[in-house]
Amino acid sequence: MPLKDLIDNPHSERVRRLVALGRGNSHDFKRFLVEGPQSAREAVRYASDSISDIYVIKEACISNKEETNQFSSLQAIIKEALSKDLYVHPVESSIMQKISADSQGIVAVADSRFLNDWYLSEFQNLQESSHANSSTNPLLIAACWQVRDPGNAGAIIRVADVAGCDAVVFVDDCVSRWNTKLVRSTTGSLFHLPVVQLSVQDWFDYAKKANIRVIAADIYGTDQLKPVPFPKILASEELTSNSLALLFGNEARGLPQGVLQQVDDISIIPIYGKAESMNLATSAAVMLMGLAMSSHARKI
């Protein structure tokens, strides 16, 4: 598919819609903006069916045989997008800056309905496979209850991807998965693994049916279930060789008693220095990577 015509009118309806998407002011909840080369590349590579249009600064659309030129990364994305019959629109640099100050020369428009359908299909397949093979092919899932900060949520999706998690679950009233800052924070991981939104009850029903043991990250615990230091969790071959989910709480309030009473275990990260605590995304990184490395070490 050839390149589309140059977009050079900053007052056009198309530009106004793109600006609204980028600022989160759009009433079009079916679409969202993907900013930057890394996120756009991953969207084109792994979820091209979700992409309706790609907008690139016009300078990158000029053919240049020197692979080391400053626009080579953008040109590689353009080439792959055109090979998949995606619409690619050259844009004046001043207009791109208006659309997104964080674009680094490229943005894509994605369809949240397609992604959500793919997420749910993959997530259902995980449940069925885990129910049948929980010990031979254990799952690792990152779950967050009422996470509200898009930067934290995006960072958790990214670290879950790094840790090889099978899915991320947003439990209850969380930040939108299509929030522009969240999408940017994932640096493309949003297009690598299912990120689903579930109610508290649906989440625990899913975990039970899939034979997933849910471990909550919490410093207080309940009257019946006290927090276990995380190193003890890692040392338990029985735990780490089966399907697990780590459940993290809200940035300010943690996890409520009603949720904690439904988990299988509660764990706490020991602090060896003088710091009082770690933030949500850092805690998630420590625990998810700890479980991932423990699991892989046992396979060596």
XYZ file of C-alpha atoms in Angstrom:
300
model
C 0.000 0.000 0.000
C 1.492 3.404 -0.997
C 2.012 6.301 1.396
C -0.993 8.586 1.869
C -1.010 12.318 1.108
C 0.952 14.722 3.289
C -0.933 16.103 6.295
C 0.014 19.777 6.473
C -3.131 21.520 7.744
C -2.983 21.919 11.544
C -6.668 22.843 11.629
C -7.992 19.780 9.815
C -10.576 17.545 11.483
C -8.161 14.606 11.393
C -5.496 16.548 13.303
C -8.045 17.755 15.862
C -9.145 14.157 16.492
C -5.549 13.014 16.915
C -4.777 15.827 19.359
C -7.875 14.894 21.382
C -6.798 11.240 21.465
C -3.344 12.177 22.682
C -4.660 14.426 25.436
C -7.272 11.951 26.595
C -10.040 14.413 25.748
C -11.582 12.346 22.983
C -15.041 10.807 23.289
C -13.855 8.014 20.999
C -13.239 5.312 23.599
C -12.721 2.698 20.879
C -9.347 4.079 19.812
C -6.156 5.170 21.527
C -2.818 6.703 20.595
C 0.440 4.737 20.497
C 3.408 7.107 20.791
C 7.053 6.650 19.898
C 9.127 4.320 17.702
C 9.410 1.396 20.127
C 5.709 1.178 20.961
C 4.679 1.750 17.341
C 7.105 -0.926 16.119
C 5.780 -3.500 18.583
C 2.184 -2.647 17.701
C 2.890 -3.128 13.989
C 4.860 -6.317 14.583
C 2.590 -8.086 17.075
C -0.860 -6.501 16.738
C -1.042 -5.012 13.254
C -4.735 -5.879 12.945
C -5.426 -3.409 15.751
C -3.738 -0.502 13.930
C -5.921 1.731 11.770
C -3.408 4.459 10.839
C 0.228 5.418 11.350
C 1.481 9.009 11.246
C 5.173 9.734 10.624
C 7.086 12.973 10.158
C 7.532 13.585 6.442
C 11.347 13.610 6.640
C 11.322 9.903 7.527
C 9.158 9.098 4.517
C 11.820 10.246 2.063
C 13.700 7.297 0.598
C 17.287 7.106 1.827
C 19.600 4.215 1.060
C 21.901 4.954 3.995
C 20.737 2.645 6.766
C 22.603 4.708 9.356
C 20.630 7.900 8.721
C 18.797 9.473 11.669
C 15.412 8.217 10.470
C 16.390 4.589 9.877
C 14.336 3.261 12.798
C 11.247 5.111 11.586
C 11.828 3.950 8.011
C 12.029 0.335 9.181
C 8.621 0.729 10.841
C 7.197 2.342 7.704
C 8.483 -0.528 5.570
C 6.959 -3.165 7.845
C 3.676 -1.261 8.118
C 3.336 -0.902 4.345
C 4.097 -4.609 3.886
C 1.087 -5.310 6.117
C -1.153 -2.931 4.143
C -1.431 -0.366 6.922
C -2.207 3.276 6.193
C 0.907 5.434 6.658
C 0.477 9.224 6.594
C 3.410 11.659 6.228
C 2.978 14.605 8.614
C 4.631 17.999 8.946
C 6.939 18.021 11.980
C 5.141 21.004 13.519
C 1.846 19.131 13.333
C 3.361 15.985 14.821
C 4.572 18.087 17.760
C 1.021 19.343 18.180
C -0.367 15.797 18.111
C 2.138 14.491 20.652
C 5.183 15.998 22.317
C 6.345 12.439 23.073
C 6.011 11.007 19.567
C 9.710 11.036 18.583
C 8.423 11.307 15.034
C 5.733 8.626 14.938
C 2.321 7.774 16.389
C -0.167 5.041 15.595
C -3.894 4.811 16.217
C -5.006 1.477 17.670
C -8.440 -0.107 18.096
C -9.039 -1.095 21.723
C -11.889 -3.437 20.740
C -9.598 -5.666 18.693
C -6.972 -5.772 21.424
C -9.530 -6.508 24.128
C -11.011 -9.384 22.111
C -7.517 -10.820 21.596
C -6.712 -10.405 25.280
C -9.859 -12.227 26.389
C -9.355 -15.065 23.911
C -5.747 -15.617 25.005
C -6.692 -15.326 28.671
C -9.396 -17.956 28.324
C -6.941 -20.283 26.581
C -4.522 -19.839 29.492
C -7.201 -20.897 31.958
C -7.980 -24.056 30.032
C -4.330 -25.014 29.553
C -3.448 -24.334 33.192
C -6.371 -26.401 34.458
C -5.064 -29.365 32.478
C -1.301 -28.798 32.940
C -0.791 -26.687 36.076
C 2.306 -28.646 37.156
C 3.937 -29.320 33.767
C 3.330 -25.868 32.305
C 2.743 -23.490 35.250
C 1.497 -19.961 34.690
C 2.794 -16.732 36.187
C 0.315 -13.857 36.304
C 0.644 -10.293 37.592
C -2.568 -8.885 39.068
C -3.239 -5.373 40.392
C -6.182 -4.232 42.486
C -7.353 -0.663 41.840
C -4.022 0.573 40.497
C -4.709 4.182 39.503
C -1.417 5.697 38.384
C -0.870 5.117 34.644
C 2.915 5.228 35.003
C 2.862 2.528 37.676
C 0.413 0.409 35.715
C 2.467 0.682 32.537
C 5.676 -0.161 34.379
C 4.048 -3.272 35.867
C 2.924 -4.432 32.415
C 6.458 -3.907 31.134
C 8.140 -5.803 33.992
C 5.541 -8.579 33.686
C 6.577 -8.912 30.057
C 10.269 -8.973 31.029
C 9.553 -11.656 33.649
C 7.774 -13.812 31.077
C 4.364 -13.506 32.723
C 1.496 -15.086 30.841
C -0.917 -12.229 31.535
C -1.606 -9.082 33.532
C -4.947 -8.643 35.284
C -6.410 -5.291 36.328
C -8.769 -6.139 39.182
C -11.730 -3.887 39.986
C -11.612 -0.142 39.235
C -8.174 0.468 37.692
C -6.747 3.052 35.318
C -7.775 2.559 31.686
C -5.508 0.229 29.765
C -5.720 2.685 26.858
C -4.525 5.711 28.842
C -1.851 7.444 26.742
C 0.694 7.625 29.582
C 0.117 3.959 30.442
C 0.561 2.893 26.823
C 3.763 4.937 26.576
C 5.100 3.468 29.850
C 4.758 -0.099 28.560
C 7.141 0.678 25.637
C 5.315 -1.879 23.495
C 4.674 -4.608 26.063
C 0.946 -3.844 25.850
C 1.020 -5.699 22.521
C 2.919 -8.759 23.789
C 0.664 -10.345 26.409
C -2.988 -10.266 27.504
C -3.913 -7.373 29.803
C -7.459 -8.007 31.019
C -9.894 -6.145 33.258
C -11.902 -8.257 35.738
C -14.064 -7.765 38.801
C -12.774 -9.105 42.126
C -15.140 -12.071 42.000
C -14.382 -12.894 38.366
C -10.650 -12.802 39.105
C -10.822 -15.238 42.007
C -13.228 -17.493 40.100
C -10.754 -17.565 37.203
C -7.808 -18.341 39.483
C -9.668 -21.159 41.206
C -10.762 -22.773 37.960
C -7.236 -22.519 36.513
C -5.555 -23.940 39.644
C -3.649 -20.693 40.174
C -2.371 -19.984 43.671
C -2.822 -16.287 44.477
C -0.118 -14.630 46.587
C -0.913 -11.121 47.826
C 1.829 -8.556 48.383
C 0.884 -6.977 51.713
C 2.695 -5.944 54.889
C -0.135 -6.530 57.383
C -2.020 -9.661 56.350
C -5.160 -10.838 58.153
C -5.918 -12.399 61.529
C -5.817 -15.826 59.872
C -3.015 -15.276 57.366
C 0.204 -13.486 58.288
C 2.742 -12.223 55.723
C 5.547 -14.632 54.839
C 8.946 -13.125 53.924
C 9.334 -13.345 50.153
C 12.628 -15.319 50.280
C 10.698 -18.166 51.936
C 8.269 -18.180 49.025
C 11.174 -18.392 46.591
C 12.721 -21.245 48.556
C 9.556 -23.341 48.347
C 9.818 -25.636 45.329
C 6.212 -26.729 45.880
C 5.011 -23.155 45.436
C 7.279 -21.988 42.636
C 6.757 -25.092 40.486
C 3.003 -24.500 40.193
C 0.842 -21.793 38.616
C 1.061 -18.567 40.611
C -0.374 -15.075 40.566
C 1.067 -12.135 42.458
C -1.618 -9.674 43.527
C -0.585 -6.075 44.230
C -2.718 -3.411 45.875
C -3.562 0.223 45.326
C -0.628 2.642 45.526
C -1.979 4.437 48.613
C -4.286 1.945 50.323
C -2.821 -1.460 49.561
C -5.278 -4.376 49.575
C -8.527 -4.392 51.600
C -9.370 -7.163 54.050
C -12.157 -8.417 51.797
C -9.621 -9.169 49.065
C -6.910 -10.493 51.383
C -9.334 -13.010 52.858
C -9.675 -14.650 49.435
C -5.972 -15.168 48.641
C -3.952 -18.318 49.298
C -0.817 -16.683 50.705
C 0.428 -13.258 51.738
C 4.036 -12.203 51.304
C 6.201 -9.255 52.233
C 9.503 -8.051 50.775
C 12.084 -7.745 53.564
C 13.842 -4.395 53.837
C 17.507 -4.703 54.780
C 18.380 -1.015 54.723
C 16.886 2.152 56.221
C 14.199 2.876 53.607
C 10.644 2.614 54.882
C 9.192 1.039 51.756
C 9.321 0.657 47.967
C 6.839 1.989 45.461
C 4.363 -0.274 43.707
C 6.213 -0.720 40.418
C 9.523 -1.482 42.159
C 7.884 -4.032 44.458
C 6.264 -5.691 41.466
C 9.617 -5.843 39.675
C 11.357 -7.458 42.660
C 8.688 -10.101 43.199
C 7.873 -10.961 39.593
C 11.523 -11.211 38.575
C 12.288 -13.172 41.726
C 9.662 -15.775 40.874
C 10.703 -15.847 37.216
C 14.392 -16.387 38.013
C 13.577 -19.008 40.638
C 11.403 -20.906 38.175
C 13.999 -20.801 35.399
C 16.831 -21.749 37.753
C 15.008 -24.968 38.655
C 14.899 -25.932 34.974
C 18.675 -25.754 34.524
